[in-house]
Phi, psi and omega in degrees: 000319181295323180296320179295316178297320178298319179295319181298318180292328179289335181265000175071051181302164182103151186273300182295316180294328182295320178298316178294320179296322178296318179296316178294319181300321179297316178296316179296322180300312180296317180295319179296320178297316179297315180297317181295319179295322181289338183284353177073039180296153179289127174222149177290145177291162181302127179085353182279146178257012180274099183264097179244186178068210187295319180296314178298321178296317179297317180296314179299320179296319178295317179295326178297332178264018176066034174297145179247163174055048183281127181225140172249129174255120178272107185263006184298333179269010181240166178278049183270166181269001179214170182270324184219148166247135169251118181247135175205168183233149170242150186282347179211168178296327177297317179290323177302313178297320180296320178297313180298315179299319179295316178296313182297316180297316181295314180290325179296327177297335177262016179066031178246118183242145178289145175285332185201138173233130183226141174092008184297321184299315181277326176062026172274324179209112179249130181248131177239115184262116178247030180069289184274350173210155179232131178261125177246123177240124187239160159278156182303320182294318181292321179296318179295321181295312183276333173044060180298328178299322178287319181299320178257043185299338180274359178276151175292131183252125179238116179272138181241132178244164178296330182291328182229068179293162180301147181293154177288150178295000000 
């Protein structure tokens, strides 16, 4: 129960407050991206398949929870609001939550917290916003329906398998 309440507060529940929170969140998102870029975080170079730093950590955490169909979309060459999408699937809503909890716990251990988490209650599609990358965890049916890979088709697509997880930093 406490985890559900915590998720609700993280998503800015309420109608009037939610509109104000969204406006503030957009400003914070832009400020967070600038701050994060200025901090010199590790990022793979353009065209590089070396996924280290925060994105690599998120991918490894998802794979540790048996996420399937893991894909990284490099959005740096597109007019996107973030640099990377990490997309993965869980076979049930319970596994989707476990993947999200694992990613959040692993990144939190490195003092990296999401700016926003959305969809935890239904667990069909959970979005975790970390400013420079966003983690999307889906059930297979929801992922097929929304088809983000097709929507962002002009982004570089990197498939990650359990056999060849991203290298450690």
